[in-house]
Coordinates of C-alpha atoms and ligand atoms in Angstrom, one line a residue:
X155 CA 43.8 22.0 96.0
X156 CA 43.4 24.1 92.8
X157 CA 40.7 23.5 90.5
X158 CA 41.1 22.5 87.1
X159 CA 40.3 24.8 83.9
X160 CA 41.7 25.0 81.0
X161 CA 44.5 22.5 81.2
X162 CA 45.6 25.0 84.1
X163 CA 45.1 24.6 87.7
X164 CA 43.6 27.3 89.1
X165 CA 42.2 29.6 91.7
X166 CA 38.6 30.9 91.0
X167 CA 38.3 34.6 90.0
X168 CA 37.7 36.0 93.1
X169 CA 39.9 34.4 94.9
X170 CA 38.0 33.2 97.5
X171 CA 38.7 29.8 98.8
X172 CA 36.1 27.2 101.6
X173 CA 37.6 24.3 103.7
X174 CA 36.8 20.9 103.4
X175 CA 36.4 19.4 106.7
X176 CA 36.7 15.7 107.4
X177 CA 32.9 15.0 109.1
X178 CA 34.2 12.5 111.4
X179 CA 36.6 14.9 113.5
X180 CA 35.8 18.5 112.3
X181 CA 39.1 18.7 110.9
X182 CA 41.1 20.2 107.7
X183 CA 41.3 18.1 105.5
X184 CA 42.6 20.9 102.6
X185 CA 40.7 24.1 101.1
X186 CA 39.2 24.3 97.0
X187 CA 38.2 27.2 95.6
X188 CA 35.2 29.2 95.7
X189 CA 34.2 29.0 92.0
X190 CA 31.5 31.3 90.5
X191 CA 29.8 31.7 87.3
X192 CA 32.7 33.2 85.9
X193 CA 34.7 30.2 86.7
X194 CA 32.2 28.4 84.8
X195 CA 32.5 30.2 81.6
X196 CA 36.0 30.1 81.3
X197 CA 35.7 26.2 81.9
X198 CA 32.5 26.0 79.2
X199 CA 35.0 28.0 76.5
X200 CA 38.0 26.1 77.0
X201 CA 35.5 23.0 76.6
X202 CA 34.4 24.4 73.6
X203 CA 37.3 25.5 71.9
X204 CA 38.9 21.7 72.8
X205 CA 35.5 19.8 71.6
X206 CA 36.8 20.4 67.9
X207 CA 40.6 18.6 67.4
X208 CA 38.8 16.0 70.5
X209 CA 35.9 15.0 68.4
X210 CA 37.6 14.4 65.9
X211 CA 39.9 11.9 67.1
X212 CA 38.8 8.0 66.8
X213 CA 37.0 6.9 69.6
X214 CA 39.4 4.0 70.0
X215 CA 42.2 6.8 70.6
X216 CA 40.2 8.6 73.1
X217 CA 39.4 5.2 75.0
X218 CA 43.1 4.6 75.0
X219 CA 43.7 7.4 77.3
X220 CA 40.5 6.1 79.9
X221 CA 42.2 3.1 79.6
X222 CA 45.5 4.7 81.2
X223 CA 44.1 6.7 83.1
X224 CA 42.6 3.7 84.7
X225 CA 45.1 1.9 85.4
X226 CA 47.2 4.8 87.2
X227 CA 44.1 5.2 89.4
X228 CA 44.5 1.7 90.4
X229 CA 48.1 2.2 91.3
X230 CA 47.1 5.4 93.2
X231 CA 44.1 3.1 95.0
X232 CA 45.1 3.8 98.5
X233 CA 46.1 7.7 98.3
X234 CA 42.7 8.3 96.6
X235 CA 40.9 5.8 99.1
X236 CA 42.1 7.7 101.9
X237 CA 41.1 11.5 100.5
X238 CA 37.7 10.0 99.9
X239 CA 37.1 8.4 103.5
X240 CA 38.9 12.1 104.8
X241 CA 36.4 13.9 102.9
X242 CA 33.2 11.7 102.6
X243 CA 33.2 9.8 106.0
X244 CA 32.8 6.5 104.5
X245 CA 35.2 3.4 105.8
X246 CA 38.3 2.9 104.1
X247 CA 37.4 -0.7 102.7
X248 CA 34.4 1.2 101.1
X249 CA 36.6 3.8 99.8
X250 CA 39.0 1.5 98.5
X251 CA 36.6 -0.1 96.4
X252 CA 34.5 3.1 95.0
X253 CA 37.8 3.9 93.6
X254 CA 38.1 0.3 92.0
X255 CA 34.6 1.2 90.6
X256 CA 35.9 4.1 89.1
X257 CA 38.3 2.6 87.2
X258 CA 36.2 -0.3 85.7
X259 CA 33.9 1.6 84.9
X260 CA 36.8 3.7 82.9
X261 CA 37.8 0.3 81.4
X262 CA 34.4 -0.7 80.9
X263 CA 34.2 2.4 77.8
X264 CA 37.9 2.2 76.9
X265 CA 37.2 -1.5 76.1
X266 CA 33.6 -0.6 74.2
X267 CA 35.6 2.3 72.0
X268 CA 36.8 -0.2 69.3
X269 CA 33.3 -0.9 68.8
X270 CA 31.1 2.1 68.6
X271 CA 30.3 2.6 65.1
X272 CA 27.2 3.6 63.2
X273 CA 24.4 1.9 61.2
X274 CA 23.9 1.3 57.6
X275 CA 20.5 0.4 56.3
X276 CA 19.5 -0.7 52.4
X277 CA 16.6 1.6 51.8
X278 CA 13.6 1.0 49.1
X279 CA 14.4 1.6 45.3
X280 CA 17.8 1.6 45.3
X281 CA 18.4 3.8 47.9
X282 CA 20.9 3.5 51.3
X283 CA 20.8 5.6 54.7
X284 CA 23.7 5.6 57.0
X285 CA 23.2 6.8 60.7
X286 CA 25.9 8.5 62.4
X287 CA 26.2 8.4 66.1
X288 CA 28.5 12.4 66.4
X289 CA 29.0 13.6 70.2
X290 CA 26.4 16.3 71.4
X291 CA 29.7 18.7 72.4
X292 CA 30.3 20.1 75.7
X293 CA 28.7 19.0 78.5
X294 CA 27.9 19.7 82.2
X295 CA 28.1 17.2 85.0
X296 CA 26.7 18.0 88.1
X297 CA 27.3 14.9 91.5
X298 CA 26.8 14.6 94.6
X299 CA 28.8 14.1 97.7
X300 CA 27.7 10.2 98.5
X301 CA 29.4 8.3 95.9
X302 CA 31.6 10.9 94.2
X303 CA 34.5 8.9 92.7
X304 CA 31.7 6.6 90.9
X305 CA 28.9 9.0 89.9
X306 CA 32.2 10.9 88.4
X307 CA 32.8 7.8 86.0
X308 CA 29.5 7.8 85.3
X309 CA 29.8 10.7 83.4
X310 CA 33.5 10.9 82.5
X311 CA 33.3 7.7 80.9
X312 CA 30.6 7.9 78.2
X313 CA 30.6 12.0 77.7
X314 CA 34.8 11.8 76.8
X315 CA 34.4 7.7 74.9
X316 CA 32.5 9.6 72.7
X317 CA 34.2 12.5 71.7
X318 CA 32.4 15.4 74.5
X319 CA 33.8 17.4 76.4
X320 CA 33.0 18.2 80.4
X321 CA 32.4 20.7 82.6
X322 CA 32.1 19.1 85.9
X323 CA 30.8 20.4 89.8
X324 CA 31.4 18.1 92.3
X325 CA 29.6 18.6 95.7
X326 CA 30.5 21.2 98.0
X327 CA 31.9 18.7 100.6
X328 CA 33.6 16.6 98.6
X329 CA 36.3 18.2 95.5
X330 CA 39.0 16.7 96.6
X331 CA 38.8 12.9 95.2
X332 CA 37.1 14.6 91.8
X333 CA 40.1 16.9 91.7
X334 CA 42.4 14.1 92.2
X335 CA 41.2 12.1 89.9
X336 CA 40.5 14.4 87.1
X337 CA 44.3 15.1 87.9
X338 CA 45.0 11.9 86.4
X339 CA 43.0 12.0 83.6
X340 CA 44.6 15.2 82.4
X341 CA 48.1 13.4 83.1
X342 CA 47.1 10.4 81.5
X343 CA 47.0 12.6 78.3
X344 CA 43.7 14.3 77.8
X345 CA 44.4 17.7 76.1
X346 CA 44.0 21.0 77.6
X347 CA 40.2 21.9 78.3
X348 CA 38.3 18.4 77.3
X349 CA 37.6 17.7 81.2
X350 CA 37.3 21.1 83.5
X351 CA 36.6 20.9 87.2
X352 CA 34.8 23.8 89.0
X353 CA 34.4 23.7 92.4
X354 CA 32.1 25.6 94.7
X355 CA 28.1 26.0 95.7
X356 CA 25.2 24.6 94.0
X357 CA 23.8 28.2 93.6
X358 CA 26.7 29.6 91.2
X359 CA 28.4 27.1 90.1
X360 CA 25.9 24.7 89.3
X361 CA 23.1 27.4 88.3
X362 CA 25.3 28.5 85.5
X363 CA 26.6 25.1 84.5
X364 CA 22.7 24.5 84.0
X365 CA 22.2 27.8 82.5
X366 CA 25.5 28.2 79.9
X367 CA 24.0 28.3 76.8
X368 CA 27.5 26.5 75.2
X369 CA 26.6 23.7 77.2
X370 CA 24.3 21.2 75.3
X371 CA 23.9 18.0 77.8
X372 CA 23.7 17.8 81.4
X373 CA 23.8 14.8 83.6
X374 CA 23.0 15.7 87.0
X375 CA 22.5 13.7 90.2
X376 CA 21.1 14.5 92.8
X377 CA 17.8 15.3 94.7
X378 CA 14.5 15.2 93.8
X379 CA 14.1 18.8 94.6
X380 CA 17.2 19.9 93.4
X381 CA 16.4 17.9 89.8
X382 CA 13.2 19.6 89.5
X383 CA 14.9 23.1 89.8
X384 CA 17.5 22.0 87.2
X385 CA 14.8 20.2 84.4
X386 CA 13.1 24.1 84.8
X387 CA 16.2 26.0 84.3
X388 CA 18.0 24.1 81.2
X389 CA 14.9 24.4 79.6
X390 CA 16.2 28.0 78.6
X391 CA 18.4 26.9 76.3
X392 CA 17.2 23.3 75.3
X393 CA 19.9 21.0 77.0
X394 CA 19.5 17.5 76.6
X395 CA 18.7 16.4 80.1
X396 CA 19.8 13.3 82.1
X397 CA 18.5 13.5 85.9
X398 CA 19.8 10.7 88.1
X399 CA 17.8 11.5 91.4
X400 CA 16.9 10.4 95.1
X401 CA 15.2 6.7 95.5
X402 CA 13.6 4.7 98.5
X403 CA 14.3 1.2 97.4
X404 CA 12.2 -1.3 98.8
X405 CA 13.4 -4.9 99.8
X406 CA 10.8 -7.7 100.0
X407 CA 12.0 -10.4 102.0
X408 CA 9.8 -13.9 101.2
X409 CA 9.0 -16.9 103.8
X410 CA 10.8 -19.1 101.8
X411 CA 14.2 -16.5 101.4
X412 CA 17.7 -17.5 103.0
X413 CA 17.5 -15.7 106.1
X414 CA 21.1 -15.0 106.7
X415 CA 21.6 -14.4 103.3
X416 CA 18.6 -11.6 103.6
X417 CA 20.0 -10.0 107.1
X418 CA 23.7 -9.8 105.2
X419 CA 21.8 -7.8 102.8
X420 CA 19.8 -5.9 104.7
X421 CA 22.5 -4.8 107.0
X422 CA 24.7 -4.3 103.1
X423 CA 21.8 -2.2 101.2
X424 CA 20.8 0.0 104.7
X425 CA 24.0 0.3 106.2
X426 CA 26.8 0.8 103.9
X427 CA 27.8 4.7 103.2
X428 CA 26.0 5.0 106.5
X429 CA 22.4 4.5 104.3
X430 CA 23.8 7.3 102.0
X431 CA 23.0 5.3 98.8
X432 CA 20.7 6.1 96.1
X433 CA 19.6 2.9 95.6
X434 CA 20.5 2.1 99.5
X435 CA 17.2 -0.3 101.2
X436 CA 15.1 2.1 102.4
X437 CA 12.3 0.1 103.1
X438 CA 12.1 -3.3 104.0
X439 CA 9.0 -5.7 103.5
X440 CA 9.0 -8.9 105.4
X441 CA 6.5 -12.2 105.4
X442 CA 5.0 -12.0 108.5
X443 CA 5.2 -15.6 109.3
X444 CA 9.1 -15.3 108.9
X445 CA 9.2 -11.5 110.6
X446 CA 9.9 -12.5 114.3
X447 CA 13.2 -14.8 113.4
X448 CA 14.4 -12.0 110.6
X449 CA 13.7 -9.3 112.9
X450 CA 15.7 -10.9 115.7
X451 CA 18.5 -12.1 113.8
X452 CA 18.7 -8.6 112.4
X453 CA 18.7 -6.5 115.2
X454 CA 21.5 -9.1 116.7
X455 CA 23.6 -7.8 113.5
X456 CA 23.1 -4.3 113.4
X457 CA 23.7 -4.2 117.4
X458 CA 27.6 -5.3 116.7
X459 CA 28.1 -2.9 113.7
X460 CA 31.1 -1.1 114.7
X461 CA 30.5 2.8 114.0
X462 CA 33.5 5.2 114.2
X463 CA 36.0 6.7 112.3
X464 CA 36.8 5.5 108.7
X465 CA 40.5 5.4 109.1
X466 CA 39.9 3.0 112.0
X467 CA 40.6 -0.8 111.1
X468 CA 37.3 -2.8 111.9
X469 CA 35.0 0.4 111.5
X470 CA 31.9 -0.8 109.7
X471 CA 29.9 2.6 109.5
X472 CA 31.9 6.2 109.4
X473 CA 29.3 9.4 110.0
X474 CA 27.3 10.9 107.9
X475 CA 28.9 13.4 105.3
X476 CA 27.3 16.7 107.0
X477 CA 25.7 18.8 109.4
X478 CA 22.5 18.9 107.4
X479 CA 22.5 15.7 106.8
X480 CA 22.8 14.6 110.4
X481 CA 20.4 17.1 111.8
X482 CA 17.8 15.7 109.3
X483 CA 18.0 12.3 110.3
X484 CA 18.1 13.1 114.7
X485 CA 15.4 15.1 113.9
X486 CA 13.2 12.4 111.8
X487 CA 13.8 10.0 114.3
X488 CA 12.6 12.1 117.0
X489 CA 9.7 13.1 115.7
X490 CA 9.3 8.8 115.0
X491 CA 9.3 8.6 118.5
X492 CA 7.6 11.9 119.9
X493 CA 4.8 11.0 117.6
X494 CA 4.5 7.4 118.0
X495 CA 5.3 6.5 114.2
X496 CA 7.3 3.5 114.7
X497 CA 9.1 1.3 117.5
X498 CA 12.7 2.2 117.5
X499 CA 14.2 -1.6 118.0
X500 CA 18.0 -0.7 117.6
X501 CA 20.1 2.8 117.4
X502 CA 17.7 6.0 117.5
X503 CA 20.6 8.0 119.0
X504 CA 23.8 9.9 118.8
X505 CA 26.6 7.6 119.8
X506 CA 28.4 8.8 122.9
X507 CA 32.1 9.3 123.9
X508 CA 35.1 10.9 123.0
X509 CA 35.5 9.2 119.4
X510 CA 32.1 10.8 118.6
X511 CA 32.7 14.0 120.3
X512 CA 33.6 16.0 116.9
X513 CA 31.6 14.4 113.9
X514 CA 28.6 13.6 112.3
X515 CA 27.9 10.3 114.0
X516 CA 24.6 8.1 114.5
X517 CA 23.6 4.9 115.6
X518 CA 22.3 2.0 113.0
X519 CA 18.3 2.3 113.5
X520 CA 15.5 0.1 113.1
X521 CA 12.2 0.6 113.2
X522 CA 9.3 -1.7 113.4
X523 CA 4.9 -1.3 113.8
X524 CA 5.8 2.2 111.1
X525 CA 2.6 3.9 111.1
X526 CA 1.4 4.2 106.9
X527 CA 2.0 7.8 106.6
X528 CA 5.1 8.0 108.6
X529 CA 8.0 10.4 107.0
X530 CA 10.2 7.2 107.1
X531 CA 8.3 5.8 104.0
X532 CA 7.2 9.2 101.8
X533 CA 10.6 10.8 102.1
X534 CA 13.9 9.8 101.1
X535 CA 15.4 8.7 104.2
X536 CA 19.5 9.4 103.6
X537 CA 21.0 8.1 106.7
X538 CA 21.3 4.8 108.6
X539 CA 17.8 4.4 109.3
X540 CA 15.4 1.4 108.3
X541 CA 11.8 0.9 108.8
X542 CA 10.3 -2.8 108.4
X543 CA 7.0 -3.7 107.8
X544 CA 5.8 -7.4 107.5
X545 CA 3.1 -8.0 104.9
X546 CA 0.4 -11.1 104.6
X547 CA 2.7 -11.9 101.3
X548 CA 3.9 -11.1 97.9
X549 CA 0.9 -9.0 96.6
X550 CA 0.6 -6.8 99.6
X551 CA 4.2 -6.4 99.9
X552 CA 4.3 -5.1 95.8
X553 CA 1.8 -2.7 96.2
X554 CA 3.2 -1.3 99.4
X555 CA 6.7 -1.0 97.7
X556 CA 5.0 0.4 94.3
X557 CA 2.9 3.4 96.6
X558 CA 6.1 5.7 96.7
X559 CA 6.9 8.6 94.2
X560 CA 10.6 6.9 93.7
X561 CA 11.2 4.3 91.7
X562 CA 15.1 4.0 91.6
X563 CA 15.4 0.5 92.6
X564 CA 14.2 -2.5 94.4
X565 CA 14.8 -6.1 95.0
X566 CA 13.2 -9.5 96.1
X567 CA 14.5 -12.0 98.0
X568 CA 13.3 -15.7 97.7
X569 CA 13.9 -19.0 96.0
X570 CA 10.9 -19.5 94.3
X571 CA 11.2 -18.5 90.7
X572 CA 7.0 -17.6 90.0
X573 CA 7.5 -15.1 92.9
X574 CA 11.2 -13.7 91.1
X575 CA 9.1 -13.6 87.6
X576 CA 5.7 -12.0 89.5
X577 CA 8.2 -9.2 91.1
X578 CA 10.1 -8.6 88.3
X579 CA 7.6 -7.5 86.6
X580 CA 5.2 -5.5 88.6
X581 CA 7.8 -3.5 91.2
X582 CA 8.4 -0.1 89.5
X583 CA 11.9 0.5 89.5
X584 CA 14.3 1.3 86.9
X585 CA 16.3 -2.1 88.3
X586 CA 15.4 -4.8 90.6
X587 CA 18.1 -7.2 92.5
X588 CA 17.1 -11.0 92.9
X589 CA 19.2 -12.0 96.4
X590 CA 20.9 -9.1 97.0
X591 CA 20.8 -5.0 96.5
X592 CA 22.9 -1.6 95.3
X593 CA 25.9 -3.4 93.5
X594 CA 25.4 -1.6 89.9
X595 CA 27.8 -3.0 87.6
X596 CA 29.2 -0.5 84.5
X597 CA 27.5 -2.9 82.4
X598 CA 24.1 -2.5 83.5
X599 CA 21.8 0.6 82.3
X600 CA 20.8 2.9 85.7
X601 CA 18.1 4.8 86.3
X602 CA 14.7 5.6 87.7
X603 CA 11.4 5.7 86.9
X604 CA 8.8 7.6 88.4
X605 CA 10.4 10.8 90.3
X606 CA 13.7 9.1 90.7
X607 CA 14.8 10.4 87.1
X608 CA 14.9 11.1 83.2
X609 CA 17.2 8.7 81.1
X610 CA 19.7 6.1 82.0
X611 CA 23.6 6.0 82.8
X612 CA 25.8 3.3 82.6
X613 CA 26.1 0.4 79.7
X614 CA 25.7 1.2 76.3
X615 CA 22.3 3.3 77.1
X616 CA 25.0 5.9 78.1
X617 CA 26.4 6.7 74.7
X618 CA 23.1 6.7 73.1
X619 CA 22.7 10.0 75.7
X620 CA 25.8 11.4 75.0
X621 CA 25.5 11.4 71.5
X622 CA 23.2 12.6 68.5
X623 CA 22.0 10.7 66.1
X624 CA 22.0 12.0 62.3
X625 CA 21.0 10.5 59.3
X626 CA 21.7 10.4 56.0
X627 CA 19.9 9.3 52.9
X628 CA 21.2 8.9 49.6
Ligands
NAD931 P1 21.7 17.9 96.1 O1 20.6 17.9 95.1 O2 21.6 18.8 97.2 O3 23.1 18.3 95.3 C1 23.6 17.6 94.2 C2 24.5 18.6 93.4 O4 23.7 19.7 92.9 C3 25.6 19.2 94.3 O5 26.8 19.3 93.5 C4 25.0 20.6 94.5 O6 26.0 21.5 94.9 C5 24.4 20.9 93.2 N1 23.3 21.9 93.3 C6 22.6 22.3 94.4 N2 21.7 23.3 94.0 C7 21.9 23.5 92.7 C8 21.2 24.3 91.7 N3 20.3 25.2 92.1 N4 21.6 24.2 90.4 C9 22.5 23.4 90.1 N5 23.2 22.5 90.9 C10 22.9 22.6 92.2 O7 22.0 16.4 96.5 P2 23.0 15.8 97.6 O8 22.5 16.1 98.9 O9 24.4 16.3 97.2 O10 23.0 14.2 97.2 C11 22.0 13.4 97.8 C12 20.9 13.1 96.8 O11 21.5 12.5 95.5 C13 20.0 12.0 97.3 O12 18.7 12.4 97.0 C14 20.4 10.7 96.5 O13 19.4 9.8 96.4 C15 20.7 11.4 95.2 N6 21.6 10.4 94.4 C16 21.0 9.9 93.3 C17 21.8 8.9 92.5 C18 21.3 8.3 91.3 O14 22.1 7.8 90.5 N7 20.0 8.2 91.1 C19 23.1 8.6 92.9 C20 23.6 9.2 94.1 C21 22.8 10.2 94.8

């Protein structure tokens, strides 16, 4: 595929293209170009030039084109399913439904256009003060390769709502979907230059992004390591800053909880994307007088996960996106094992036969007896791997979740209403799930706290950081 800059779609400047390769075979899936910092300042002038007739359109006429761009993504559900699951690994019912994501949250800020207005306030002696909410102007939005179609809409859908306009990176192993669907967005009648797509490594493409001094905002997701680089960097020419980082959610499963309802989740919140969530359950916290009978019953349901291809009907878990990725996670679990950090229960391997042969595959894991200081629970484990620790009860378990630098999300599971209140308030995460974990509807402010992030996305938080405010007195 070409990339998209200017209205046009394009080749980068040097020509150069990379192949994307579909992680659970090894194959071609297509080829995007190798963009470079020139690419990027072509895309960061046409965005500039097309920020003045596009800011000055009503933001119920700029909604009006999310709105139909929405809905020809839904028609186009499978065909963009199918390059996502090609390009990401994930199964195709998961695929299927990030691109349903994507368009509510589209619809989500069509449907919010009508409404965004400003503030009038009746000042002392006579006086009045209006507060105008004007977009920032162009942007940069920088994703990753786990949830691409959604972290996309994201940033789409509040930057454009409110009259910005985008320069956007996906991941290096994962253009395709974002190319596609910015493809409809431009035919669904967004003018020449408002959204530009560069594709191409995090260390031209997305350095300049971060550098360009005509870009005023970036929203970038990512890693924790990665963020920190970026925060530095944009400080050279005062960007406005959204960081949307890496997470190790805990789950704190109570004696009184539904314990099918609990497994369902735990298998949901670990094992979905193959654990490649943000806000996936990265740690789980169990009663221990409950611990035997959820442990069991869990490791009964992870053993009949069905891992394989995502094209495959039935396939619960595709492989991991990439070679790094993998490699990371065979060799955290070894060292688990070499160094006695943990009892591997379930998985703890590369699957074996000829389906496997070619791709990025691993087996579901569990863990159990994880040693305190154990990699599993002071790093961001991004891969189908879950360490469970059972805790005396709900203050133990709390504490334990709250010493981790992340604080992206966590949840609590349990009937009891004091303990829902109690965990509310003390976990320390920008959200926490009661009964269940990772769904993030469009309507709900995301973000972290701690070293999971700077600002929110999502809701009507997300125009607040796409616009400034200004304010006049008279
Ligand atoms: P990453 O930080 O390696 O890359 C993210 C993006 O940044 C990619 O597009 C990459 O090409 C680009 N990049 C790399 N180096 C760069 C640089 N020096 N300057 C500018 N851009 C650069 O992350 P990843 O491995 O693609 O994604 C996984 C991480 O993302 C995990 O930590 C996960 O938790 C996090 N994540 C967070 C959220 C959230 O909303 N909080 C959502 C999804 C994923």
């Amino acid at each position: 595929m070409m990339m998209l800059i200017d209205g046009e779609w394009t080749g980068s400047c040097s020509e150069e293209t990379y192949e994307v390769k579909n992680p659970a075979n090894g194959r071609l899936v297509d080829t995007a170009p190798l963009g470079s910092a020139e690419d990027v300042k072509r895309a960061a002038d046409s965005a500039h030039e097309a920020f003045k007739k596009w800011s000055e359109l009503t933001a119920r006429e700029r909604g009006k084109i999310l709105f139909r761009a929405a809905q020809r993504v839904r028609e186009k559900q499978h065909e963009l399913a199918v390059t996502l699951t090609m390009e990401q690994g994930k199964p195709l019912k998961e695929a299927r439904d990030e691109i349903q994501g994507f368009a509510n949250i589209l619809e989500y800020y069509s449907g919010i256009s009508a409404a965004l207005e400003g503030r009038a306030v009746s000042l002392a002696n006579g006086r009045h003060g209006i507060i105008l909410r004007r977009p920032i102007g162009v942007c940069g939005a920088i994703i990753p390769w786990n949830v691409p179609a959604i972290i996309m809409g994201w940033k789409v859908g509040p930057a454009l709502v409110t009259g910005n306009t985008l320069v956007l990176k996906p991941a290096t192993t994962t253009p395709l979907t974002n190319l596609s669907l910015a493809s409809i967005l431009n035919a669904s009648g967004l003018p020449k230059g408002v959204l530009n797509v560069v594709t191409g490594n995090g260390a031209s493409v997305g350095e300049e992004i971060v550098r360009n001094p005509l870009i005023k905002k970036l929203s970038f997701t990512g890693s924790i390591e990665t963020g920190r680089r970026v925060l530095q960097a944009a400080s050279s020419s005062m960007k406005r800053v959204t960081l949307e980082l890496g997470g190790s959610d805990p789950m704190i499963v109570c004696d009184d909880a539904d314990i099918k309802k609990a497994v369902e989740g735990a298998v949901h919140g670990r094992f979905y994307n193959c654990g490649q969530t943000c806000t996936a359950v990265k740690r789980l916290y169990v009663f221990e007088s409950i611990a035997d009978e959820f442990v069991r019953k869990l490791r009964g349901r992870v053993e009949r996960l069905k891992v394989g291809n995502g094209m495959e009907e039935g396939v619960d878990m595709g492989p991991l996106n990439n070679r790094a990725q993998w490699e990371q996670i065979k060799t955290l679990v070894d060292r688990v094992k070499e160094k006695e950090e943990g009892n591997v229960i379930a998985g703890g391997k590369v699957p074996e036969g000829e389906t496997y042969k070619n791709g990025y595959f691993y087996m579901p894991t569990l863990v159990t007896d994880v040693a305190p200081d154990s990699a599993l629970l002071e790093e961001e484990v991004f891969g189908p791997v879950l360490p469970i620790i059972t805790v005396k009860g709900l203050d133990e378990a709390i504490e334990l979740a709250n010493g981790s630098k992340f604080g992206l999300g966590s949840s609590i599971w349990t009937n009891d209403i004091e303990k829902i209140r109690v965990a509310c308030e003390r976990l320390e995460s920008g959200v926490t799930w009661v009964n269940q974990h990772v769904r993030l509807p469009p309507e709900m402010p995301f973000g972290g706290v701690k070293e999971s992030g700077i600002g929110r996305e999502n809701g009507l938080e997300a125009i607040d950081a796409y616009c400034e405010l200004k304010s006049i007195i008279m």
